[in-house]
XYZ file of C-alpha atoms in Angstrom:
706
model
C -141.244 77.277 -123.578
C -138.851 78.279 -126.646
C -136.055 76.361 -127.360
C -133.236 80.085 -126.676
C -135.382 80.027 -123.036
C -134.246 76.228 -122.631
C -130.714 76.751 -124.224
C -130.696 80.330 -121.201
C -131.817 77.562 -118.486
C -128.828 75.791 -118.612
C -125.379 77.591 -118.910
C -122.984 76.228 -118.014
C -120.959 76.616 -115.143
C -116.942 77.848 -116.728
C -115.012 78.042 -113.577
C -116.018 74.089 -112.282
C -116.272 72.520 -115.432
C -119.670 71.438 -115.553
C -119.719 68.581 -118.696
C -123.922 69.072 -120.281
C -123.793 65.368 -119.404
C -123.044 65.765 -115.919
C -125.818 68.327 -115.305
C -129.274 68.022 -113.527
C -132.518 66.113 -115.254
C -135.734 67.778 -114.779
C -137.876 64.803 -112.797
C -141.599 64.843 -113.774
C -143.755 66.830 -111.666
C -140.794 69.952 -109.923
C -141.859 73.553 -110.296
C -140.616 75.784 -113.120
C -138.051 78.430 -111.797
C -139.526 81.246 -110.323
C -138.586 83.626 -113.269
C -140.371 81.706 -115.877
C -143.614 80.909 -113.961
C -146.499 82.140 -116.133
C -150.698 81.088 -115.618
C -152.152 81.219 -118.288
C -154.285 84.468 -117.863
C -150.569 86.388 -118.464
C -149.925 87.148 -121.811
C -146.199 85.821 -123.009
C -143.516 87.501 -123.578
C -141.745 86.724 -126.766
C -138.915 89.115 -125.822
C -136.244 87.575 -123.665
C -135.653 88.872 -120.175
C -131.891 89.282 -120.162
C -130.018 88.560 -116.779
C -126.478 90.295 -115.907
C -123.984 87.447 -115.631
C -122.291 88.154 -112.303
C -120.946 85.927 -109.146
C -122.213 86.039 -106.416
C -122.180 85.220 -102.915
C -123.963 81.098 -101.330
C -123.998 80.704 -97.787
C -125.074 77.187 -96.551
C -125.965 76.340 -92.854
C -125.292 73.245 -92.113
C -126.460 73.961 -88.490
C -127.169 76.872 -86.116
C -123.446 77.180 -85.348
C -121.882 75.752 -88.108
C -122.187 78.325 -92.014
C -120.103 78.294 -94.764
C -120.013 80.857 -98.018
C -118.859 80.006 -102.239
C -119.157 81.862 -104.838
C -121.133 81.028 -107.728
C -122.190 82.316 -110.865
C -125.857 84.207 -111.044
C -126.889 81.833 -113.726
C -125.800 78.514 -112.126
C -128.832 75.958 -111.565
C -128.850 74.054 -108.254
C -128.675 71.293 -109.322
C -124.656 71.868 -110.616
C -123.806 73.287 -107.116
C -125.401 69.983 -105.554
C -122.914 67.803 -107.866
C -120.068 70.710 -106.360
C -120.599 70.757 -102.919
C -121.266 66.476 -103.425
C -116.618 66.534 -105.173
C -116.378 68.744 -101.944
C -117.583 66.964 -99.451
C -116.784 63.935 -101.188
C -120.243 61.995 -100.580
C -123.355 61.300 -103.050
C -125.189 64.335 -105.503
C -128.631 62.965 -104.565
C -127.958 62.665 -101.403
C -128.050 66.258 -100.407
C -130.981 68.671 -100.384
C -131.113 73.041 -100.616
C -134.059 74.436 -98.517
C -135.247 78.485 -98.063
C -137.823 79.341 -96.434
C -138.603 75.635 -95.678
C -139.358 74.771 -99.128
C -137.063 71.656 -101.005
C -135.818 73.597 -103.823
C -135.462 71.788 -107.296
C -132.698 70.873 -108.541
C -133.398 72.788 -112.319
C -134.513 75.920 -110.537
C -131.820 78.392 -110.987
C -129.460 80.268 -108.470
C -131.140 83.986 -109.652
C -134.101 82.699 -109.757
C -134.194 82.369 -105.442
C -134.431 84.855 -102.676
C -131.535 86.914 -101.749
C -130.950 90.133 -98.496
C -130.714 92.956 -98.797
C -126.417 92.040 -99.053
C -127.035 89.934 -102.187
C -126.375 86.662 -100.028
C -128.520 84.009 -101.070
C -128.689 81.554 -98.168
C -130.015 77.973 -98.038
C -130.069 75.386 -95.508
C -127.626 72.097 -96.600
C -129.023 69.163 -95.324
C -128.969 65.272 -95.841
C -131.921 62.952 -97.092
C -131.055 59.447 -94.812
C -134.247 57.579 -96.188
C -133.362 54.456 -98.039
C -129.385 55.221 -98.161
C -127.370 51.758 -96.967
C -124.249 54.482 -95.581
C -125.755 55.873 -92.209
C -122.509 56.899 -90.601
C -121.330 59.824 -93.945
C -122.557 62.800 -92.404
C -121.121 66.631 -93.802
C -117.828 67.589 -92.047
C -116.944 70.410 -92.336
C -113.069 69.090 -91.767
C -113.319 67.108 -94.816
C -114.297 70.807 -96.666
C -111.736 72.234 -94.790
C -108.095 70.260 -94.818
C -108.383 67.660 -97.257
C -109.374 71.046 -99.893
C -108.343 73.593 -99.183
C -110.523 75.867 -100.358
C -110.930 79.353 -99.731
C -113.958 81.388 -97.622
C -116.103 84.189 -99.159
C -117.264 87.514 -97.446
C -120.491 90.390 -99.809
C -118.938 93.371 -98.643
C -121.226 96.002 -99.529
C -120.318 99.591 -99.659
C -122.500 103.014 -99.056
C -122.905 105.304 -101.860
C -121.448 107.566 -99.472
C -118.188 105.427 -100.067
C -117.996 105.989 -103.542
C -116.950 108.132 -106.335
C -119.889 107.338 -108.528
C -123.173 108.013 -105.153
C -123.902 104.650 -105.364
C -123.891 101.564 -103.415
C -121.406 98.455 -105.223
C -121.989 95.346 -103.392
C -117.797 94.190 -103.715
C -117.208 89.374 -103.038
C -113.829 89.578 -100.895
C -111.578 86.136 -100.654
C -110.611 84.899 -97.717
C -106.873 83.205 -98.158
C -106.100 80.579 -95.888
C -102.150 82.233 -95.020
C -101.325 79.595 -92.989
C -98.278 77.971 -92.698
C -97.925 73.546 -92.676
C -96.158 72.782 -89.731
C -92.915 70.588 -89.622
C -92.531 68.292 -87.525
C -89.188 69.415 -85.444
C -89.164 66.078 -83.224
C -91.443 65.313 -79.230
C -92.053 62.877 -76.959
C -94.436 60.700 -75.607
C -95.200 59.770 -72.018
C -95.299 55.829 -71.799
C -97.779 56.408 -68.972
C -100.746 58.838 -69.974
C -99.692 58.064 -74.421
C -100.471 61.567 -74.815
C -96.868 62.975 -77.675
C -95.769 66.630 -77.035
C -94.656 68.336 -79.387
C -91.377 71.383 -80.561
C -93.433 74.120 -80.781
C -92.276 75.575 -84.381
C -93.230 79.986 -85.151
C -96.120 80.693 -86.689
C -95.024 83.465 -89.489
C -95.276 82.664 -92.430
C -92.580 83.996 -94.738
C -91.895 87.343 -96.250
C -94.900 89.291 -98.749
C -92.034 89.083 -101.869
C -92.329 85.693 -101.711
C -96.159 85.285 -102.997
C -97.371 85.711 -105.965
C -98.821 89.203 -107.208
C -102.686 88.850 -106.410
C -103.923 92.605 -106.572
C -104.830 92.693 -102.629
C -106.482 95.769 -101.444
C -106.237 96.450 -98.056
C -107.402 99.153 -95.557
C -105.002 100.789 -94.650
C -103.782 101.477 -98.666
C -106.880 102.926 -99.189
C -107.087 105.196 -95.521
C -104.186 106.539 -95.605
C -103.107 110.838 -94.325
C -100.144 111.682 -94.624
C -99.066 114.070 -91.517
C -96.664 116.548 -91.001
C -94.450 117.231 -87.963
C -92.347 120.195 -87.033
C -89.103 119.058 -84.867
C -85.874 120.772 -84.240
C -82.989 119.647 -85.229
C -80.218 117.801 -82.669
C -77.243 120.489 -84.129
C -76.328 123.660 -85.433
C -76.197 124.565 -89.073
C -74.890 127.353 -91.087
C -76.665 128.618 -93.632
C -76.401 131.156 -96.191
C -77.114 135.172 -95.242
C -76.475 138.458 -95.280
C -74.262 139.672 -91.988
C -75.653 144.268 -93.673
C -76.191 145.431 -96.178
C -73.008 145.114 -98.310
C -71.478 141.696 -96.974
C -73.049 138.303 -97.070
C -72.423 134.719 -95.980
C -71.586 132.174 -98.579
C -72.226 129.026 -97.788
C -69.238 126.082 -100.184
C -70.992 123.555 -101.281
C -68.605 121.407 -102.859
C -68.820 118.636 -100.442
C -73.432 119.224 -101.369
C -74.497 116.050 -102.974
C -78.487 115.698 -104.506
C -80.072 112.896 -103.371
C -82.397 111.566 -106.222
C -84.541 108.519 -105.050
C -84.474 105.411 -105.900
C -86.557 102.518 -106.689
C -88.596 101.098 -103.574
C -87.697 98.401 -101.404
C -89.648 96.653 -98.354
C -88.082 96.496 -95.461
C -87.561 92.515 -95.650
C -86.049 93.239 -99.558
C -83.542 95.795 -97.843
C -82.379 92.975 -95.050
C -82.455 91.403 -97.384
C -80.027 93.276 -99.747
C -77.663 93.944 -96.152
C -77.412 90.037 -96.137
C -76.802 89.391 -99.434
C -73.053 89.560 -98.742
C -73.683 87.516 -95.628
C -75.760 84.604 -97.545
C -72.611 84.678 -100.402
C -70.176 83.382 -98.469
C -72.424 81.142 -96.700
C -72.514 79.565 -100.046
C -69.733 79.431 -100.502
C -68.344 77.837 -97.449
C -70.961 75.580 -97.771
C -69.596 74.470 -101.028
C -65.862 74.659 -99.926
C -66.363 72.322 -97.274
C -69.198 69.824 -100.096
C -64.962 69.776 -101.752
C -63.149 69.006 -99.398
C -66.009 66.724 -98.226
C -65.388 64.975 -101.156
C -62.076 65.029 -101.586
C -61.645 63.332 -98.210
C -64.260 60.202 -99.249
C -62.408 59.372 -102.414
C -59.068 59.931 -100.554
C -60.958 57.422 -98.164
C -61.881 55.097 -100.473
C -58.236 55.567 -102.442
C -56.619 54.544 -99.319
C -59.060 51.450 -97.995
C -58.107 49.753 -101.563
C -55.046 50.370 -101.171
C -54.638 48.819 -97.599
C -57.013 46.248 -99.369
C -54.447 45.360 -102.292
C -51.836 45.288 -99.575
C -53.703 43.303 -97.047
C -54.525 40.794 -100.137
C -50.555 41.432 -101.626
C -49.071 40.392 -97.591
C -52.234 36.597 -97.745
C -50.028 35.977 -101.141
C -47.113 36.276 -100.162
C -47.300 34.267 -97.149
C -49.738 31.707 -98.666
C -46.525 31.124 -100.708
C -43.893 31.699 -97.913
C -45.938 28.357 -96.609
C -45.779 26.083 -100.182
C -42.392 27.064 -100.257
C -41.436 25.923 -96.840
C -43.766 22.185 -97.279
C -43.032 22.028 -100.604
C -39.061 21.526 -99.150
C -40.280 20.367 -96.693
C -41.065 17.081 -98.901
C -38.504 17.389 -100.800
C -35.736 16.839 -98.418
C -37.278 14.045 -97.060
C -38.245 11.955 -100.478
C -35.950 13.552 -102.985
C -36.507 13.089 -106.729
C -34.268 14.857 -108.698
C -29.935 16.593 -109.053
C -31.964 20.239 -107.641
C -33.404 18.492 -104.621
C -30.133 15.866 -103.566
C -28.518 19.732 -104.319
C -30.719 20.968 -101.546
C -29.548 18.739 -99.013
C -25.623 18.854 -100.066
C -26.323 22.538 -99.287
C -28.791 21.223 -95.968
C -25.161 19.530 -94.945
C -23.238 21.573 -95.529
C -24.994 25.033 -93.123
C -24.312 22.153 -90.697
C -21.295 21.707 -91.197
C -20.318 25.871 -90.553
C -22.755 25.988 -87.583
C -20.793 23.084 -86.510
C -17.850 24.961 -87.303
C -18.847 27.635 -85.539
C -20.108 26.429 -82.034
C -16.593 23.991 -82.133
C -14.467 27.293 -82.948
C -16.618 29.283 -79.903
C -16.485 26.332 -77.069
C -13.379 24.145 -77.820
C -9.234 24.891 -77.903
C -5.843 22.901 -78.290
C -6.101 19.491 -78.521
C -10.104 18.898 -78.241
C -10.476 20.864 -81.229
C -9.045 18.583 -83.247
C -11.050 16.184 -81.950
C -14.390 17.890 -81.801
C -13.270 18.204 -85.796
C -12.375 14.755 -86.573
C -16.001 14.104 -85.145
C -17.537 16.368 -86.883
C -15.655 15.298 -90.487
C -16.875 11.921 -89.324
C -20.646 12.512 -88.924
C -19.897 15.082 -92.308
C -18.239 11.214 -94.284
C -21.643 9.352 -92.915
C -24.290 12.098 -94.440
C -22.946 12.578 -97.137
C -22.506 8.756 -97.987
C -26.661 8.969 -97.032
C -27.381 10.611 -99.657
C -25.162 9.744 -102.067
C -26.566 6.252 -101.558
C -30.409 8.312 -101.377
C -29.500 9.509 -104.349
C -28.208 5.883 -106.674
C -31.239 4.065 -104.912
C -33.058 7.498 -106.568
C -31.439 6.936 -110.199
C -32.229 3.676 -110.607
C -35.948 3.683 -109.866
C -36.252 6.525 -111.332
C -34.213 5.540 -114.911
C -37.527 2.915 -116.376
C -39.144 6.977 -115.837
C -36.392 8.722 -117.310
C -36.540 6.056 -120.679
C -40.656 6.139 -120.439
C -40.666 10.159 -121.050
C -38.168 9.736 -124.141
C -39.951 7.459 -126.516
C -43.404 9.654 -125.439
C -41.300 12.900 -126.103
C -39.886 10.847 -129.497
C -42.910 9.751 -130.439
C -45.075 13.350 -130.395
C -45.837 14.810 -133.514
C -43.944 17.985 -134.879
C -46.549 21.194 -134.053
C -46.507 24.759 -134.524
C -48.194 28.186 -134.687
C -49.177 28.421 -138.055
C -51.981 31.118 -139.654
C -54.533 32.849 -137.442
C -53.159 31.291 -134.522
C -53.989 28.074 -135.677
C -51.947 25.098 -134.101
C -50.247 22.943 -136.225
C -49.965 18.930 -136.055
C -47.258 16.646 -138.727
C -46.808 13.204 -138.142
C -44.270 11.479 -139.827
C -43.756 7.752 -140.584
C -40.816 8.365 -137.894
C -42.928 9.274 -135.000
C -45.403 6.926 -135.747
C -42.927 3.971 -136.327
C -41.419 5.000 -131.636
C -45.180 4.652 -130.643
C -45.969 1.247 -132.834
C -42.629 -0.558 -131.443
C -42.783 1.562 -128.068
C -45.670 -0.412 -126.870
C -44.696 -3.577 -127.683
C -41.579 -2.722 -125.624
C -44.380 -1.539 -122.927
C -45.696 -5.137 -123.446
C -41.926 -6.728 -123.524
C -41.485 -5.927 -119.551
C -44.713 -7.302 -118.367
C -44.539 -10.662 -116.575
C -46.625 -13.228 -119.027
C -48.510 -17.220 -118.299
C -46.052 -19.462 -120.838
C -48.418 -19.778 -123.395
C -49.324 -15.591 -124.036
C -45.472 -15.785 -123.526
C -44.561 -18.045 -126.531
C -47.174 -15.670 -128.482
C -46.028 -12.500 -128.150
C -42.849 -13.247 -128.732
C -43.586 -15.148 -132.642
C -45.115 -11.774 -133.046
C -42.241 -9.257 -132.045
C -39.710 -11.892 -133.857
C -42.147 -11.373 -137.242
C -42.258 -7.540 -136.700
C -38.273 -7.681 -136.121
C -37.639 -8.997 -139.541
C -38.714 -5.436 -140.876
C -35.669 -3.600 -139.102
C -32.904 -5.528 -140.565
C -31.367 -2.236 -141.105
C -30.628 -2.194 -136.754
C -26.833 -2.902 -136.123
C -27.391 -5.221 -133.768
C -30.738 -7.091 -135.107
C -29.063 -10.381 -135.086
C -28.520 -10.199 -131.410
C -31.670 -9.294 -130.675
C -33.449 -11.773 -132.204
C -30.871 -14.557 -131.358
C -31.724 -12.869 -127.706
C -35.377 -13.827 -128.036
C -34.750 -17.334 -130.265
C -33.323 -18.573 -127.248
C -36.156 -17.371 -124.727
C -38.303 -18.955 -126.736
C -36.596 -21.990 -126.783
C -36.109 -22.450 -123.726
C -39.967 -21.794 -122.866
C -40.967 -25.083 -125.290
C -38.355 -27.812 -124.419
C -36.688 -26.979 -120.664
C -38.138 -27.713 -118.125
C -36.369 -25.574 -115.316
C -34.222 -22.200 -116.755
C -34.092 -18.944 -115.677
C -34.691 -15.968 -117.973
C -34.323 -12.732 -116.125
C -30.975 -11.818 -117.415
C -31.919 -13.516 -120.699
C -35.409 -10.223 -120.835
C -32.933 -7.747 -119.488
C -30.765 -7.791 -122.563
C -33.514 -8.551 -125.143
C -35.368 -4.827 -123.414
C -31.865 -3.359 -123.661
C -31.490 -3.812 -126.804
C -35.275 -3.131 -128.469
C -34.930 0.100 -126.225
C -31.590 0.239 -128.512
C -33.623 0.029 -131.837
C -36.925 2.646 -131.438
C -34.510 4.744 -131.112
C -32.282 3.913 -134.109
C -33.396 6.539 -136.869
C -33.440 4.543 -140.384
C -32.053 6.398 -143.488
C -28.753 8.723 -143.861
C -26.649 8.876 -141.031
C -25.595 12.059 -139.618
C -22.980 13.886 -139.656
C -21.037 13.974 -136.797
C -21.150 16.308 -133.493
C -19.072 18.863 -132.727
C -18.015 17.757 -129.060
C -14.192 18.420 -127.288
C -12.641 16.893 -124.553
C -12.954 18.468 -120.853
C -9.693 19.077 -119.422
C -10.880 18.300 -116.296
C -12.118 14.708 -116.488
C -10.413 14.134 -119.217
C -13.470 12.812 -121.419
C -14.309 14.289 -125.070
C -18.221 15.188 -124.769
C -20.220 16.995 -127.382
C -21.001 20.714 -127.039
C -24.856 20.028 -125.221
C -22.800 17.829 -122.169
C -20.167 21.819 -121.025
C -21.149 24.087 -118.833
C -21.435 27.662 -120.760
C -21.494 30.194 -119.035
C -21.997 34.230 -119.712
C -18.440 35.364 -117.576
C -16.181 32.633 -119.736
C -14.061 33.565 -122.979
C -13.983 29.625 -124.429
C -15.716 25.697 -123.199
C -13.169 23.679 -120.863
C -15.108 22.483 -117.926
C -18.086 19.302 -118.823
C -20.999 20.170 -116.326
C -19.869 17.502 -114.695
C -16.757 18.569 -113.156
C -17.908 22.350 -113.915
C -20.590 21.256 -110.381
C -17.864 19.131 -108.039
C -16.009 22.504 -108.364
C -18.981 24.854 -107.106
C -19.809 24.694 -102.688
C -23.270 22.863 -102.353
C -25.597 25.428 -103.162
C -29.636 25.179 -103.474
C -29.307 25.896 -107.690
C -33.745 25.860 -107.681
C -33.494 29.719 -105.586
C -31.261 31.331 -108.286
C -33.279 29.205 -111.049
C -36.458 31.089 -108.998
C -34.697 34.533 -109.922
C -34.423 33.317 -112.946
C -38.004 33.169 -113.290
C -39.572 36.165 -111.932
C -36.787 38.134 -113.911
C -38.091 36.615 -116.742
C -41.359 36.738 -116.734
C -41.262 40.347 -115.239
C -38.693 41.357 -118.789
C -42.180 39.844 -120.657
C -44.465 41.762 -118.528
C -42.434 45.106 -119.681
C -42.052 43.268 -123.814
C -38.604 42.905 -124.068
C -37.966 40.046 -125.248
C -34.304 40.953 -126.535
C -33.227 41.541 -122.765
C -30.298 40.439 -121.246
C -32.067 38.343 -119.177
C -33.211 35.892 -121.354
C -28.584 34.901 -121.648
C -28.691 34.697 -118.134
C -27.981 31.500 -116.544
C -29.085 30.481 -112.440
C -25.304 29.949 -111.959
C -24.474 33.211 -113.403
C -27.114 34.220 -110.798
C -25.701 33.229 -108.334
C -22.545 34.588 -108.764
C -24.146 38.295 -108.884
C -26.065 37.518 -105.536
C -23.117 36.057 -103.726
C -19.476 37.905 -104.894
C -21.648 41.112 -105.223
C -24.287 41.855 -102.941
C -21.994 39.146 -100.917
C -25.712 37.230 -100.711
C -27.545 40.222 -99.196
C -30.751 42.829 -100.107
C -28.893 46.637 -100.469
C -31.750 47.733 -97.913
C -32.353 45.778 -95.349
C -29.478 43.443 -95.641
C -31.448 40.092 -94.993
C -29.563 37.230 -96.364
C -32.558 34.972 -97.044
C -31.955 33.730 -100.224
C -35.741 32.264 -100.971
C -37.118 35.976 -100.493
C -34.468 37.777 -102.205
C -34.639 39.125 -106.149
C -32.668 41.086 -108.786
C -35.140 43.979 -110.205
C -34.364 46.704 -112.498
C -32.743 49.797 -110.754
C -33.646 51.713 -113.742
C -37.043 50.911 -114.820
C -36.252 53.117 -118.136
C -34.223 50.519 -119.323
C -33.307 46.765 -120.233
C -32.170 44.321 -117.716
C -28.941 43.895 -117.426
C -25.735 42.994 -114.601
C -25.870 46.504 -114.468
C -28.815 47.546 -114.022
C -30.237 45.480 -111.389
C -30.314 45.614 -107.272
C -30.895 42.680 -104.695
C -33.758 43.830 -102.518
C -36.824 41.226 -101.518
C -40.177 41.101 -102.659
C -41.622 43.046 -100.568
C -39.041 46.039 -101.103
C -38.906 45.200 -105.436
C -42.686 46.090 -105.490
C -42.386 49.411 -103.335
C -38.902 49.801 -105.356
C -40.591 50.090 -108.805
C -43.645 52.274 -107.241
C -40.410 55.361 -107.324
C -40.529 57.314 -110.589
C -37.133 59.453 -109.758
C -34.389 57.273 -107.909
C -32.155 60.688 -106.147
C -35.397 61.963 -104.988
C -36.045 59.034 -102.532
C -32.551 57.308 -102.242
C -30.111 58.401 -100.213
C -27.143 60.296 -102.542
C -24.248 57.792 -100.263
C -27.102 54.703 -101.441
C -26.555 55.213 -104.929
C -23.083 56.021 -105.619
C -22.626 52.992 -103.322
C -25.192 51.370 -105.795
C -22.890 52.020 -109.073
C -19.930 51.662 -107.192
C -21.326 48.047 -107.937
C -22.561 48.233 -110.959
C -19.060 49.209 -112.088
C -18.132 45.883 -110.694
C -20.893 44.015 -113.099
C -19.553 45.360 -115.695
C -16.431 44.086 -115.228
C -16.685 40.991 -115.109
C -19.632 40.448 -117.674
C -17.736 42.461 -120.316
C -17.768 39.523 -122.680
C -21.816 39.376 -122.175
C -22.638 41.587 -125.090
C -20.251 38.575 -127.668
C -22.427 36.248 -126.179
C -25.706 38.345 -127.091
C -24.641 38.648 -130.152
C -23.646 35.185 -131.373
C -26.584 34.248 -129.989
C -28.425 36.171 -132.383
C -25.986 35.468 -135.511
C -26.619 31.311 -134.500
C -30.557 31.660 -135.508
C -31.979 31.030 -132.463
C -32.603 33.854 -131.713
C -36.498 34.479 -132.251
C -36.443 31.765 -129.544
C -35.764 34.521 -127.393
C -38.078 35.469 -124.270
C -41.104 33.635 -126.094
C -43.552 31.149 -124.591
C -42.536 27.835 -125.466
C -46.210 26.462 -126.828
C -44.997 29.453 -129.462
C -42.170 27.708 -130.665
C -41.894 24.358 -133.256
C -39.256 21.798 -133.516
C -37.972 22.181 -136.915
C -34.482 20.325 -136.173
C -37.218 17.472 -135.975
C -37.796 17.855 -139.681
C-alpha cells in the first residue's frame, strides 16, 4: 500500500476533532478494508479510487426495540465511531463491538467500505464485550445517551426522481430536533402514606417561533402550498363609477380614497407582541416606580430606626446622668466637704422652711399660727447650728489637706505647650526648694521615737542654718533647740503645743520666697465688714459698676442656693460655645451668680415652654443659632427641649408669634440688666488675659511664676 493510500485511509473527522494520536491502530491479523482487498492474481492499479466526501446516516441497533441513528462522514473509520459512541454512552471504547451480517467489523475499516441498504443507510449491531471486564454493571443506556448529552436523531429521506427538478433521485439527511422545554418546579406535595410526589402541571407549549434562531428549516407546508381563489358576496351595496345613459356619467368621489401599500410581513405572534407593546411599557414603568418606592421606603425606614435608636440611647444616657446626679447629691448631703456642698444643705433647709410655712399658713390662724412659726424657728435654728458645726469640723479636718495641696501646687515645675504641641517643663530653684522642704515638713508631723526624733531635729537645724533670711528664723530655730533640750534632760514633758508651733512656722518658711520683696498688691476696704482685702477676695459680677463688697459679705446677703446647679449650667454653655468655635463669646466672662440672676429674675426659674421648675434639668441654649451666646440671645429650656430647639432652622415658622414676641421682650430686659457686659468684656481684653478665654487649661502656661 502506498503512502497516499495509507494517508487516505486515515481521514480525520472534522466534526468530532479526533486527534491523530487517538486514532485506532491496525491490530495484527486484522483483515484489510473491503475497498482495498486484492489478490495476487489481480493487477495493482496505479491510480487511486476517488470517493466523494459526504455525510451518511448510520443506524445502531442495540436490541429489537432500541435503535438510534447518527450522521458521520463516509470516510470515517469504525474505530473513530466507537470512540464517539463510547464518549456519549460513557463507556470504554474497547468494550464496544460493531457487527454487520453477524460479522465483527475491525476498527480500521472505513465507513464507506461497509454495506448499505437501498436508502443509503449503514446499519450495524452495537454490542458490549463482557469478557474479561471487572465492571459487569456497565451497559448501553439510552437515557445517558439522550438526557445527559441531549443529542439529536437523524433520518435519511429518499426523494424519487419524479419529485426533483433534474429527474434524479436524491438522499436527504434530516435532523430531528427535540423542541421540548425544561419544565420548572412550581409546587407539589408528598403523600405521607405512599411516599409518592404529586407536582403541579406546567404547559408544554414552547417559546414563540420568532424567539428561536433561524436555521434554514424546510417544512412540508412551505413546499406544497397552493393558492386558491374563492368568490364572496359583499356585506352591503357599494357604489361604483358607471354610465347612467349615453350622455350622462355617474362619478364617485375619490376624496376619501387611500392606497394600501403592503408593509413588512409579520407573524401573528409578532403582531400580537406589537399590539401589547404599550401594555408592556406600562408594566415596566409600573414595576420600576414600585421598585423606586420600595427602595425609598426602605431607606426612610432605616433612617427612622436609626433615629429611634439614637433617641433611645439619648434617653438612656439622660436617665443615667439623672441617677448619677441624684446619687451624688445623696452622698453630698451625708458627707459634705466643700462650700458648695454646704450651700446645698442650706438650700435644703430653705426649701423645707418654705414648705412648712405654706403648711402652717394653710392649716393655722391667729395664736396657733404664731406658735407654729415659733416652733418652726427653733427647728430651723437647730438645723442651721448642726450644719454649721459640721462645716467647722470639716474645715478643721481639711486644713492639713489644703496645706498639702498648696505645697504640691507650689512645688510643680512650670509647664506650657511649645512648638508642635510639645509640652515643656521648666523646674526652677524655688520649686526644687519647696519640694525639698515639703518632704521635711511631712516627716516633721510623723510620730517618732525619742532617739529618731533627736537625730531628725539635728538634721532640721542643719537645714535651717541656710534659711537665715526668713523673718521668723530665730523663733523657729529656738523652738527646735528647746525641744532638743527637753528630750535630752527632762524626764517628763509635754511638747505637743511646741510641735504645733514648729509646724506652723515651718509651713510659713516653705511659703517664704527669697529675693526682692514683691510690690504691694492693690487692695481696698469692704463697705460691709470694713476689712481691707485684695481685689481677688471681692465678688465680681457683670452687672456691677464698681467693686465694693467682698465675697464673704456678698454671699451672706444672698439666700441659700444650689451653686453647683448654676455652675453646671455655665459649664454646659462653655462646652457648647467651644464646640461652635466661638471663644470670644460673652459666655466666658459670665459668673455662676450671673446665671442664677438670669434664671431667677428673667426666666422666673422655669422653662419657657414646659414651665418645668427643676433646676437640675434647666439649660440656657442660644435662641438664634447663628449669633454668639449672650444674655439677650438665650432661652431657658430643659435638656431635651434644648436638643429639639437646636434642630430648628427657622424659628418664626415653628414657634407661635406671641411666644416669639414674649421671648423678644425678655431679651430686651436682659439687655438692660447686662448693659455693662460689653464694657467688662473690653476691659477683660485690655488686661492682657484675653487669650485665656475659652481655651483648655492644659494649653495655658503659668507665666506669672517665671
